XYZ file of C-alpha atoms in Angstrom:
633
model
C 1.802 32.964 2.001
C 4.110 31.313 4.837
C 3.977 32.737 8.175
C 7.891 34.143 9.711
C 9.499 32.141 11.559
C 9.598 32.928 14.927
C 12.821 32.157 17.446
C 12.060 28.726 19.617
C 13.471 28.988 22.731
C 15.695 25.671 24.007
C 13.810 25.661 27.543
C 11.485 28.049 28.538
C 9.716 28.420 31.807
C 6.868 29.982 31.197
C 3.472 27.389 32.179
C 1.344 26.623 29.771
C -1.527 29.033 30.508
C 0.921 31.977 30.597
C -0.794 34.933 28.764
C 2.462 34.413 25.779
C 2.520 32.984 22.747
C 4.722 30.354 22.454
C 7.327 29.099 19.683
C 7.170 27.600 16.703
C 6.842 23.417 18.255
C 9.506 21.464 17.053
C 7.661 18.160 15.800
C 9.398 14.581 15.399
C 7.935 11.892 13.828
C 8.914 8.353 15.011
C 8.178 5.377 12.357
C 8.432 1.689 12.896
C 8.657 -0.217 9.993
C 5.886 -2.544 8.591
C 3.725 -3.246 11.432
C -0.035 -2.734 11.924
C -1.746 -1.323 14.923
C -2.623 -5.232 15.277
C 0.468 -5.939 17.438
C 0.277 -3.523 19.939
C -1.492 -4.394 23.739
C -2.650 -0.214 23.171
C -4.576 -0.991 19.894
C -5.523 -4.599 19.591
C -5.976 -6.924 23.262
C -4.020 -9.355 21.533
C -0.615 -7.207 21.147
C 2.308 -6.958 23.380
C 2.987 -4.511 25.759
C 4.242 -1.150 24.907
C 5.097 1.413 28.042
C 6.624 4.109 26.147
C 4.359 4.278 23.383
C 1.424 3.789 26.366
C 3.306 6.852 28.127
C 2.820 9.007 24.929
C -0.461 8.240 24.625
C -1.032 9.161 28.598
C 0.271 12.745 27.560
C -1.189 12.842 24.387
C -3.786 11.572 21.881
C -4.693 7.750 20.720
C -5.938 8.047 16.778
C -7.631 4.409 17.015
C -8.476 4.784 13.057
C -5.096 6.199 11.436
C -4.524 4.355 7.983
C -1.642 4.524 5.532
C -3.176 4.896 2.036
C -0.889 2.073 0.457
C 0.572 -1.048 2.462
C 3.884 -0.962 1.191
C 6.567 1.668 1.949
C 7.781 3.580 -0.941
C 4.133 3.895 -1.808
C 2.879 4.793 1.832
C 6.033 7.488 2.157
C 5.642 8.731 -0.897
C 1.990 9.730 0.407
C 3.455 10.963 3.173
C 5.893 13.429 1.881
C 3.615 14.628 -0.616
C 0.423 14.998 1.248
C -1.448 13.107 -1.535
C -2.893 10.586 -3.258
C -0.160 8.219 -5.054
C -1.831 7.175 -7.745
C -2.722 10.653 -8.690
C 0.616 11.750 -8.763
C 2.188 9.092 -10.590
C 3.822 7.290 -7.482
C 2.313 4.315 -6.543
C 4.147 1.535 -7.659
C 6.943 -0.371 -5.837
C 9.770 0.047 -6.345
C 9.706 2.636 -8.978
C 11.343 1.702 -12.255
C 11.737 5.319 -13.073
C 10.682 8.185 -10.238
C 8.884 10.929 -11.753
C 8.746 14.630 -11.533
C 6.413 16.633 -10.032
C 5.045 19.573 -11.019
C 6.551 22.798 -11.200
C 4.493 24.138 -8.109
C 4.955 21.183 -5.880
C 7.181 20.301 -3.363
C 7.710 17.775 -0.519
C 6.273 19.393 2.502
C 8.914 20.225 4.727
C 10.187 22.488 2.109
C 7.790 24.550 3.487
C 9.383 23.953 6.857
C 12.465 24.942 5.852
C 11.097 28.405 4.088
C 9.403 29.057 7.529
C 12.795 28.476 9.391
C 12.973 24.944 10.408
C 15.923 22.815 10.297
C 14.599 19.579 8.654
C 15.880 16.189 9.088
C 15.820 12.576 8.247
C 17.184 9.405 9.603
C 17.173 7.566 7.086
C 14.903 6.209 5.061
C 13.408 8.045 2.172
C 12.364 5.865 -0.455
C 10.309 8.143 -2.629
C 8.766 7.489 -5.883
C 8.801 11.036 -6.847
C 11.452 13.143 -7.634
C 11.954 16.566 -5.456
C 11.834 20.175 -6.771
C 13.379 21.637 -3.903
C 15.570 19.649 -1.297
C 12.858 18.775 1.140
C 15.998 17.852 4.130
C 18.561 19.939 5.776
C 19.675 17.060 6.320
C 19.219 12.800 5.573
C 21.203 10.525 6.241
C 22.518 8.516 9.087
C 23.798 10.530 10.626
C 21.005 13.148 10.183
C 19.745 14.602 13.873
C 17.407 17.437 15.119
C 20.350 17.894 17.334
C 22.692 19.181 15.091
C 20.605 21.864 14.012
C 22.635 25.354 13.980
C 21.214 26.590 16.866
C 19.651 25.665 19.762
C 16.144 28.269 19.486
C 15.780 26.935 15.541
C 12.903 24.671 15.662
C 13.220 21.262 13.902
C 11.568 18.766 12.142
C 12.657 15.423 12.519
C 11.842 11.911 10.872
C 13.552 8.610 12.674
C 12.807 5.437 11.140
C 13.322 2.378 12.754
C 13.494 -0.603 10.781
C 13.856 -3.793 13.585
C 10.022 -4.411 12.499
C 10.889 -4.478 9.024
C 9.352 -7.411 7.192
C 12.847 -8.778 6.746
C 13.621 -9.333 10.094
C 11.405 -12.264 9.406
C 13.555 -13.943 6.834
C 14.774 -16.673 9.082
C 15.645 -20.256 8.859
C 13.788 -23.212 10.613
C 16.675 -23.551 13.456
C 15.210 -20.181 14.937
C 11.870 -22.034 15.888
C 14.041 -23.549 18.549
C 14.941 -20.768 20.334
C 12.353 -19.300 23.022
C 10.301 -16.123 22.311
C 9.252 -13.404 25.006
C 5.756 -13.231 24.192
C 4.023 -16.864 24.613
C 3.684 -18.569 21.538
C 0.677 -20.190 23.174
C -1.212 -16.222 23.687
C -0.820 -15.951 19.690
C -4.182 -15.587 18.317
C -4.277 -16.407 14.857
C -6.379 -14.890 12.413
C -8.695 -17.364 10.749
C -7.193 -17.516 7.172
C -4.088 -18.611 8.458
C -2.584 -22.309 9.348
C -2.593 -22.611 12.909
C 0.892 -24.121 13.497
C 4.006 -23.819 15.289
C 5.537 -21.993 12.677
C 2.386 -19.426 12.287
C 2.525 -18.761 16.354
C 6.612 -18.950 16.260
C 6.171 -15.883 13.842
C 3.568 -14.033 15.268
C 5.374 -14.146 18.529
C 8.930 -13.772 17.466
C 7.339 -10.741 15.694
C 5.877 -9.146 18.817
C 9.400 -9.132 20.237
C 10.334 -7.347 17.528
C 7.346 -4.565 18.464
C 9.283 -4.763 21.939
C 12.563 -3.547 20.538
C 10.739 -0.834 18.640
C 8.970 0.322 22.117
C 12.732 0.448 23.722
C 13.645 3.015 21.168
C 11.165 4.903 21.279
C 11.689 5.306 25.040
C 15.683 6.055 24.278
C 14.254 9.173 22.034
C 11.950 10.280 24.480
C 14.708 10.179 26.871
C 17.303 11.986 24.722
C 14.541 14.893 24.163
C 14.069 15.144 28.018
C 17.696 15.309 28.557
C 18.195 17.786 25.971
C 15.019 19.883 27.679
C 13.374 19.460 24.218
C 10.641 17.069 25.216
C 7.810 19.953 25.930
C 8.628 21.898 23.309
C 8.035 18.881 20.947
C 5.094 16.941 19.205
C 6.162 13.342 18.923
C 4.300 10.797 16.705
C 4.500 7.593 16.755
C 3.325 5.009 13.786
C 3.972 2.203 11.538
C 4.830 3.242 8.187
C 2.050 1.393 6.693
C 0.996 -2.708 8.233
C 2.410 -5.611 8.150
C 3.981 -8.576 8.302
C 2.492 -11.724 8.649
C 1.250 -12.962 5.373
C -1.981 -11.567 4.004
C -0.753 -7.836 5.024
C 2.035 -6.061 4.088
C 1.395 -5.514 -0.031
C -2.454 -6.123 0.723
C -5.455 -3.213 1.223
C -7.076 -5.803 4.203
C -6.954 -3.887 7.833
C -3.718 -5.674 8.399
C -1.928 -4.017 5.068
C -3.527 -0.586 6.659
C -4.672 0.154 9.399
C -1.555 1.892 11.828
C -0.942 2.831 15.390
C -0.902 6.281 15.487
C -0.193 8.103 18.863
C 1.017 11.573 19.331
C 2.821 13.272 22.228
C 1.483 16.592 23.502
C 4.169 18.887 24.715
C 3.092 20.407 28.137
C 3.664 23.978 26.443
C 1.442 23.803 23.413
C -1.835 22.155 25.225
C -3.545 25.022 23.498
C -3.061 23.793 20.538
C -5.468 20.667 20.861
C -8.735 20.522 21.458
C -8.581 17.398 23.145
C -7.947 16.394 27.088
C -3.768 14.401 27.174
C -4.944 10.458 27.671
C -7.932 10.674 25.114
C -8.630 8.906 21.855
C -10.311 9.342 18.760
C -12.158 7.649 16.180
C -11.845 9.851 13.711
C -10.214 9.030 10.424
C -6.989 10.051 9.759
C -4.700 9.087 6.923
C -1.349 9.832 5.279
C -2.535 12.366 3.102
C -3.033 13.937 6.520
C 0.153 13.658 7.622
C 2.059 16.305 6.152
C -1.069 18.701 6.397
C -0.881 18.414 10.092
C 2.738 18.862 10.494
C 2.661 22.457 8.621
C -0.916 23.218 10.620
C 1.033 22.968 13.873
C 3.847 24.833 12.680
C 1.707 27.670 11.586
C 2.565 26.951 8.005
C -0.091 27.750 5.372
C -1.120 25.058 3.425
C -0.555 25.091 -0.099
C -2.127 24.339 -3.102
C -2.872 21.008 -4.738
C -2.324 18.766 -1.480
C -5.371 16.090 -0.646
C -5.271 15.804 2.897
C -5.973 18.224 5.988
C -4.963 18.471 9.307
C -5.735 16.829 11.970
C -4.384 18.801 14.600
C -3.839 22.473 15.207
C -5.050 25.866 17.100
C -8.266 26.292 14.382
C -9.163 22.593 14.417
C -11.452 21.436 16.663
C -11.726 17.796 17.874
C -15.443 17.189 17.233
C -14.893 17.799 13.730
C -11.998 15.560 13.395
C -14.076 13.162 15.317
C -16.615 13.249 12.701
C -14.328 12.222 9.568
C -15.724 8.493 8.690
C -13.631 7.691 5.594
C -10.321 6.851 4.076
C -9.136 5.222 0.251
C -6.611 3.024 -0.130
C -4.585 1.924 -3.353
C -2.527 -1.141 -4.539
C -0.599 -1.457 -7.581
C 2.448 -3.283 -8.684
C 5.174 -4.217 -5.908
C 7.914 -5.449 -7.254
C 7.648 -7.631 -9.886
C 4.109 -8.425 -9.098
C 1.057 -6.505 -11.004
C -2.464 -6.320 -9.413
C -4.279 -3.221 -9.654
C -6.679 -2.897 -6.612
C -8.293 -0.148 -4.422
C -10.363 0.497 -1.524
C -12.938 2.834 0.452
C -13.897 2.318 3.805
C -16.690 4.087 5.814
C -17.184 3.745 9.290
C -17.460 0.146 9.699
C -17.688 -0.678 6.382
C -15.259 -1.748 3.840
C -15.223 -2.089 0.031
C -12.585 -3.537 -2.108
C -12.439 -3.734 -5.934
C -10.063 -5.992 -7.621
C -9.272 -4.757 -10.922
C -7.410 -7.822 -12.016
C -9.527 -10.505 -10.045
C -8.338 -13.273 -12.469
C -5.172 -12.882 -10.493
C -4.939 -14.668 -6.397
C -3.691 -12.683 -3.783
C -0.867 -15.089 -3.842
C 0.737 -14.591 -7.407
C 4.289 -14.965 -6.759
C 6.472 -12.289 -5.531
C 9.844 -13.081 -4.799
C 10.796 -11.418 -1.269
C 7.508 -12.073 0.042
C 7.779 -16.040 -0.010
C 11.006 -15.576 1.281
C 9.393 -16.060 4.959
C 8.709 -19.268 6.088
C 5.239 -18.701 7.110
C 4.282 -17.800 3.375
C 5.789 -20.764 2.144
C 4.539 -23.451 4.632
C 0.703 -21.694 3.961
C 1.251 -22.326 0.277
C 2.075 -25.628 0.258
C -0.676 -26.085 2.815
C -2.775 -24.837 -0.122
C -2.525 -27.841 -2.071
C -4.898 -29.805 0.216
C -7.895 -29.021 -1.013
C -9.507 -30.237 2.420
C -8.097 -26.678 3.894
C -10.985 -24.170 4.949
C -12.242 -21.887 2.435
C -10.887 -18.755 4.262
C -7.221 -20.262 3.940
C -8.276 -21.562 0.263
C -8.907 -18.423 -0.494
C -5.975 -16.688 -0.843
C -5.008 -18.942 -3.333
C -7.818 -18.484 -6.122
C -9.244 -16.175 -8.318
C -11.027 -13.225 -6.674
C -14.344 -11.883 -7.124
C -14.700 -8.631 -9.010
C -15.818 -6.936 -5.679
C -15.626 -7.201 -1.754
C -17.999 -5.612 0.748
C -17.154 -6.079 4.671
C -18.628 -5.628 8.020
C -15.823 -5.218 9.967
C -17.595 -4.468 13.354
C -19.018 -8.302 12.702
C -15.659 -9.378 10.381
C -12.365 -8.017 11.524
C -10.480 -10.398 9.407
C -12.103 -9.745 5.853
C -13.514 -13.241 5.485
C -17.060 -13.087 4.681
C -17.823 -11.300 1.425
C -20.928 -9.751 1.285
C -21.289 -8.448 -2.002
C -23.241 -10.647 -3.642
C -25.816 -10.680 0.088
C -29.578 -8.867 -1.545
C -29.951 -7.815 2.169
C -26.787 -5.205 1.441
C -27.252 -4.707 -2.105
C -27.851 -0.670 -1.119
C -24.648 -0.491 0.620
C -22.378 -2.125 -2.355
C -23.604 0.250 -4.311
C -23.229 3.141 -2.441
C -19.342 2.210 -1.924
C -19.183 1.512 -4.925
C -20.270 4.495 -6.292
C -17.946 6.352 -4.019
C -14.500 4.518 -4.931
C -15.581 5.195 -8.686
C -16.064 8.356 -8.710
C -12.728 8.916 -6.272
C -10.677 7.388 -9.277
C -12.304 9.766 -11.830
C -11.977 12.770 -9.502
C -7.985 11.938 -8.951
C -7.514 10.917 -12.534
C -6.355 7.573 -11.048
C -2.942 7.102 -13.903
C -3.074 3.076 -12.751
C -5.726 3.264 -15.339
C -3.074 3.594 -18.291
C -0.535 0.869 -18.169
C 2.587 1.698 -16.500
C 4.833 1.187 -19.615
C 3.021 3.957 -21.252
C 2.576 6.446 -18.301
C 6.288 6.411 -18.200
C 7.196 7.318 -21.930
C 4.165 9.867 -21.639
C 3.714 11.276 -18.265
C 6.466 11.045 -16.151
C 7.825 14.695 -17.001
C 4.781 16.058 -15.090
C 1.903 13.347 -13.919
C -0.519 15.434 -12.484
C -1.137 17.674 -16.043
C -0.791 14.175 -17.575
C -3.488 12.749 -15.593
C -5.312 16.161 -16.195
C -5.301 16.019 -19.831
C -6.099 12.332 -19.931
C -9.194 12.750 -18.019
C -11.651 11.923 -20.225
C -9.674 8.558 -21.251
C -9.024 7.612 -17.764
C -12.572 8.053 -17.276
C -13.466 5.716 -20.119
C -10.583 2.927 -18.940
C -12.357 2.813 -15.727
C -16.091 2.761 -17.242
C -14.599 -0.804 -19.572
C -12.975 -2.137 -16.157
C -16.322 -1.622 -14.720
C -18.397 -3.753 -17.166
C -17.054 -6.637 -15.093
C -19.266 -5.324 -12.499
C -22.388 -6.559 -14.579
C -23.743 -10.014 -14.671
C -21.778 -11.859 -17.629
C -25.510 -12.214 -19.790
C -25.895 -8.126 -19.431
C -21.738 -7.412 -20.086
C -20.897 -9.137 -23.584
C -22.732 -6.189 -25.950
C -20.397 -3.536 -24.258
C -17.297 -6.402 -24.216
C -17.636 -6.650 -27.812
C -17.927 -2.989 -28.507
C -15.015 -2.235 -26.064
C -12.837 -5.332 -27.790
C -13.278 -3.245 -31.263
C -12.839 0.381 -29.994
C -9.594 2.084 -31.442
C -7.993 3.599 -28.154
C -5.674 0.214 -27.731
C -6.029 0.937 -24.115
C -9.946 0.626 -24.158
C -9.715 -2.736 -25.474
C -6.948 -3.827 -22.940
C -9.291 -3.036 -20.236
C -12.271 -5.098 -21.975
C -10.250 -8.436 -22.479
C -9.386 -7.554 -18.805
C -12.494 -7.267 -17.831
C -13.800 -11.184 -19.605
C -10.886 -12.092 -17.210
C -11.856 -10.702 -13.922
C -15.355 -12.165 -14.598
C -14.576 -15.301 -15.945
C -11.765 -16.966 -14.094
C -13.556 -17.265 -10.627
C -17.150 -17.860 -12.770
C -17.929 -21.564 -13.852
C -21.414 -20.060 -15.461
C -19.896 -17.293 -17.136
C -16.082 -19.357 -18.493
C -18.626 -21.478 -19.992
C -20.884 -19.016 -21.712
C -17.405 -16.858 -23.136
C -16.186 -20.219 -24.480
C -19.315 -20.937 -26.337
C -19.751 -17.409 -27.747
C -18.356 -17.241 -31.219
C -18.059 -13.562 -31.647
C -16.050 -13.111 -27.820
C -13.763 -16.176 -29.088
C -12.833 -14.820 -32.679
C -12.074 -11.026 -31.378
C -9.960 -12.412 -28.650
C -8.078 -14.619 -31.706
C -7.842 -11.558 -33.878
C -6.552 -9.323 -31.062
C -3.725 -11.761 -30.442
C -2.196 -9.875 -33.177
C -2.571 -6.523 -31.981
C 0.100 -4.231 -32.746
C 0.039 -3.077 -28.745
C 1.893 -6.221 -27.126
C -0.232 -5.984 -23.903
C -3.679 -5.796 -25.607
C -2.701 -9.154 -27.542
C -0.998 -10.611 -24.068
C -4.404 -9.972 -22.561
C -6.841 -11.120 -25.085
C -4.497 -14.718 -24.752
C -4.816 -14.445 -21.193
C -8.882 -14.280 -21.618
C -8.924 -17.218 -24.066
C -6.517 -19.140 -22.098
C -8.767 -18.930 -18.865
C -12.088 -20.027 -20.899
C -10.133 -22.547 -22.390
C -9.582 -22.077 -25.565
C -5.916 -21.885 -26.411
C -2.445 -22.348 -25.391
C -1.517 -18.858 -24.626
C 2.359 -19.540 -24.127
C 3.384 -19.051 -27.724
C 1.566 -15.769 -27.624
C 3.218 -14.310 -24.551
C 6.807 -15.099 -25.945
C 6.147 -13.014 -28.821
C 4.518 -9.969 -26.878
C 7.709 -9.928 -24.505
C 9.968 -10.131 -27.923
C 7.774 -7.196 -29.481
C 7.743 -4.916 -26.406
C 10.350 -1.859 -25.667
C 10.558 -1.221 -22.081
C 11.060 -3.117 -18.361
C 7.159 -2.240 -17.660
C 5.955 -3.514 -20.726
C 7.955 -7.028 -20.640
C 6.828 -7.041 -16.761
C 3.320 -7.339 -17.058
C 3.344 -9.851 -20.028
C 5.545 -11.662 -17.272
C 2.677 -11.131 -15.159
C 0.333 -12.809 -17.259
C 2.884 -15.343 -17.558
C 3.042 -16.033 -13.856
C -0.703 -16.343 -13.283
C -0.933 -19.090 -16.305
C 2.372 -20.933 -14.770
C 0.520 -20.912 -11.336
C 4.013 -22.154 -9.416
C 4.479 -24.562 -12.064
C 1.333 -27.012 -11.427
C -0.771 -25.223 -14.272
C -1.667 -26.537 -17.345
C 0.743 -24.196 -19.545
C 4.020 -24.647 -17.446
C 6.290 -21.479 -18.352
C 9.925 -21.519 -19.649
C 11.846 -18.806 -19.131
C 14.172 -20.053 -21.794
C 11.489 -19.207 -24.277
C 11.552 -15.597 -23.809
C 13.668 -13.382 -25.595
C 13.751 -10.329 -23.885
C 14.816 -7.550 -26.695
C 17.048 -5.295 -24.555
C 19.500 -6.539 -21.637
C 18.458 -7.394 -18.439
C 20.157 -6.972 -15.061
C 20.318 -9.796 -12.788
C 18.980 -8.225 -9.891
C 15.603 -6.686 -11.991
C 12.317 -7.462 -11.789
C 12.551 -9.209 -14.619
C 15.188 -11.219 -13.893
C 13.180 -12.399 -10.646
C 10.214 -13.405 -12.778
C 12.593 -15.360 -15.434
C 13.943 -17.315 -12.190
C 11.196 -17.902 -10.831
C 9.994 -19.812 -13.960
C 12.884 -21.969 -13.910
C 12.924 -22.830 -10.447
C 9.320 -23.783 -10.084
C 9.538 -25.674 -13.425
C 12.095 -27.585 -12.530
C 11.013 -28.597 -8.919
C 7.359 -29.678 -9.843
C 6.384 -26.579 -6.723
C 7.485 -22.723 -6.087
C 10.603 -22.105 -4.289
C 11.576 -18.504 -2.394
């Protein structure tokens, strides 16, 4: 049940111990695009000065371990909105080819703002994957402002986004490297895996700058709350909307793709509220699930129903508890035209990744993100094989599974999954992020293509009354978790099971353990029974179980697997469907220098294509590379 509202006054004079009780806060969320908490001098020693945000955090609280739940924005703000898990609620790819519904009995959470008498605002940025029940926003847009509310005792909720941070901003051309950057080019510290060039510390810097820009606004909307006498009445966070941008972030579940500076503003009047001294930090875990939870808590909103996260701040919430959370998940999926199912748990100091598709490189081709320079100079740095294996790395098959220290290994560079000495803690995490996607119903589990004919009407019953199947796709994508000698009885079984999508996720599964495996390509190519399934599923009436069993023979070497891809794309009925064959496609092409060099002229797509799709950017992409012997932006 949602508690009255109650009238906030414009300025009131009472102190803060006065026996009264206060207003509803008004509560205004600042967001810089697509930066990590790795480019601020308040988070990382390496970051640029921030005063503003550094003023905040003097009157408020420092959350050193806030993480978006998906590095990439529609994804990350979907979370937001919703207060949960994408993936479980059918919104965690980017950009959505169709946004879905949600259930009857959910709704955005400032709805319940807005029931509870708060004028609700955004400025401007929404980019949802979900479709609303309710309108969520008195008002969004532009021009959108808590000012305008109708009345100066309403309390408001307001969400400014400012997007001088945004990845894009570092779409320029070479001439900018001769122009001067504020921060020192020569203070960049770059991470390991990357080149260390001009151009690398040219974009880290000129990228800092940026951060600068973002700390001058948020000192103009402090300012404009001051001047309105709004500032202690108001809760003002500040964070990235997920990390970013240097290459190997943004799109990726490393630190850099996650972790977020988080600092909130306590208003002199509602001290009370927190359990915390103003100038202190936490490391306690907090997430965007937890977002929107924490935003209603301090509003005196009851929670509702079928939400995943909890607050982190508020009158019943004490800081020692919140001190003591220790974990967060994290999900990847497609972004933009690019498919690579992956997700994440991380425990104190520990991090585990699993990489569903692990035939796949962290660098499979995505159109916008190789159109910064730094991507494409660290690609065709790639070629020289001479380049350390950290660097290398990004550009080859992955293992199944990751395991970090990151109190030892900031940058995610030394896998330790396959170390005996922490063969207790891999399966621990392991254990946990497993039974996470079965408790969600994880819906990246059935392709995309059919989640969208099936369950976009209402994804959460969807994923509810596929349960038991989504369990059983996840138990097949786990047999690549077995040595290749123990795996092949439950491949074969798998490859000849009659749920189509069971025997996707095998041939997926000889993938992910064979394209990074000498030992094990070589022991699939010389097993008859592996080799004539995979030949026999080629014709598979589902276009994407044949595209993958040619994608498995085509990495053990055993076929040509071009022929087969341009009939699965000529067979399929929907964007999703054509886009992961494409997918496939992309991986075999690898920027033209593979052995199986893709046409796009081959394909015949059987419905018509925009040329501004996804599709379209995969189809150019072909050509380009093709025809320039290397990959092109």
């Amino acid at each position: 049940m949602l508690l009255a509202a109650l009238p906030a006054n414009a300025e009131t004079t009472a102190p803060p111990d006065a026996d009264v009780t206060p207003p509803q806060p008004n509560i205004l969320w600042i967001m810089s695009e697509d930066n990590s908490k790795h480019y601020l001098r308040h988070f990382d020693v390496h970051g640029v000065a921030t005063p503003a945000i550094e003023s905040m955090a003097a009157h408020g609280i420092t959350f050193d371990r806030a993480f978006s739940n998906a590095p990439v924005c529609s994804v990350a703000r979907t979370t937001l909105i919703m207060g949960c898990y994408a993936p479980r609620i059918g919104g965690q790819y980017h950009r959505a080819l169709q946004r879905v519904s949600l259930a009857p009995d959910m709704e955005m959470f400032p709805v319940y703002l807005r029931d509870a008498g708060y004028y609700t605002t955004n400025n401007s940025k929404t980019d949802y994957n979900v479709l609303p029940n309710e309108q969520p926003w008195d008002d969004s847009s532009k021009k959108a402002s808590w000012k305008n509310r109708p009345d100066p005792e309403t309390p408001f909720f307001h969400v400014q986004t400012f997007p001088q941070s945004h990845e894009s901003r570092l779409h320029f051309k070479l001439e900018a490297l001769d122009k001067p950057t504020s921060f020192s080019q020569a203070d960049v510290v770059v991470p390991p895996y990357l080149p260390d060039t001009k151009l690398t510390r040219f974009t880290a810097a000129y990228y800092r700058d940026q951060i600068s820009k973002i700390d001058e606004l948020v000192e103009q909307t402090l300012a404009e709350l001051e001047a309105a006498g709004q500032l202690e009445n108001t809760f003002v966070f500040y964070f990235g909307d997920h990390g970013g941008v240097l290459p190997r972030s943004k799109g990726y579940v490393f630190e850099t793709g996650l972790h977020v500076p988080l600092v909130v503003r306590v208003p002199d009047q509602y001290k009370k509220m927190v359990d915390r001294d103003l100038g202190s930090r936490t490391p306690g875990f907090v997430s965007f699930i937890d977002f929107g939870p924490t935003v209603l808590s301090l509003a005196g909103v009851e929670l509702p129903q079928g939400i995943d996260g909890q607050p982190f701040l508020g009158s019943d919430l004490s800081a020692a508890e919140v001190d003591a959370r220790d974990f967060t998940f994290s999900d990847a999926d497609r972004m933009d035209e690019k498919y690579d199912l992956v997700r994440a748990v991380r425990v104190g100091d520990w991090k585990y990744i699993r990489y569903f598709e692990a035939q796949y490189p962290n660098s499979l081709n995505n159109e916008y993100r190789y159109k910064m320079l730094a991507y494409q100079q660290w690609r065709d740095h790639s070629r020289d094989a001479s380049l350390p294996p950290e660097q290398l790395g990004f550009f080859q098959s992955r293992p199944v599974e990751a395991l970090f220290d990151l109190s030892d290994d900031p940058d995610e560079i030394n896998n330790l999954a396959t170390d005996k000495e922490h063969g207790g803690k891999l399966t621990q995490m392991r254990r946990l992020l497993s039974e996470h996607l079965k408790e969600t119903h994880d819906l990246s589990f059935v392709p995309e293509s059919v989640f969208l004919r099936q369950g976009s009407g209402n994804p959460v019953e969807f994923g509810n009354h596929q349960a038991a199947a989504i369990t059983m796709y996840i138990d097949t994508a786990n047999i690549a978790l077995q040595p290749w000698d123990h795996a092949t009885t439950q491949l074969i079984t798998s490859m000849n099971s009659g749920d189509p999508w069971v025997r996707y996720w095998a041939f997926n599964a000889a993938s992910s353990m064979t394209a990074s495996d000498e030992a094990a390509r070589t022991a699939a190519a010389d097993d008859a029974t592996l080799v004539q399934l995979a030949e026999r599923a080629m014709l598979d009436p589902q276009p994407l179980v044949a595209a993958r069993a040619a994608e498995f023979l085509a990495i053990i070497g055993a076929m040509d697997p071009r022929e087969v891809l341009v009939r699965c794309v000529k067979r399929s009925h929907g964007e999703a469907e054509v886009l992961q064959i494409l997918n496939i496609a992309t991986f075999i092409h690898a920027d033209g220098h593979g052995e199986f060099a893709i046409d796009a002229d081959a394909f015949e797509v059987p419905f018509r294509v925009g040329p501004q799709s996804e599709i379209s950017r995969r189809l150019r992409y072909f050509n380009e590379t093709k025809a320039a012997g290397r990959s092109k932006p």
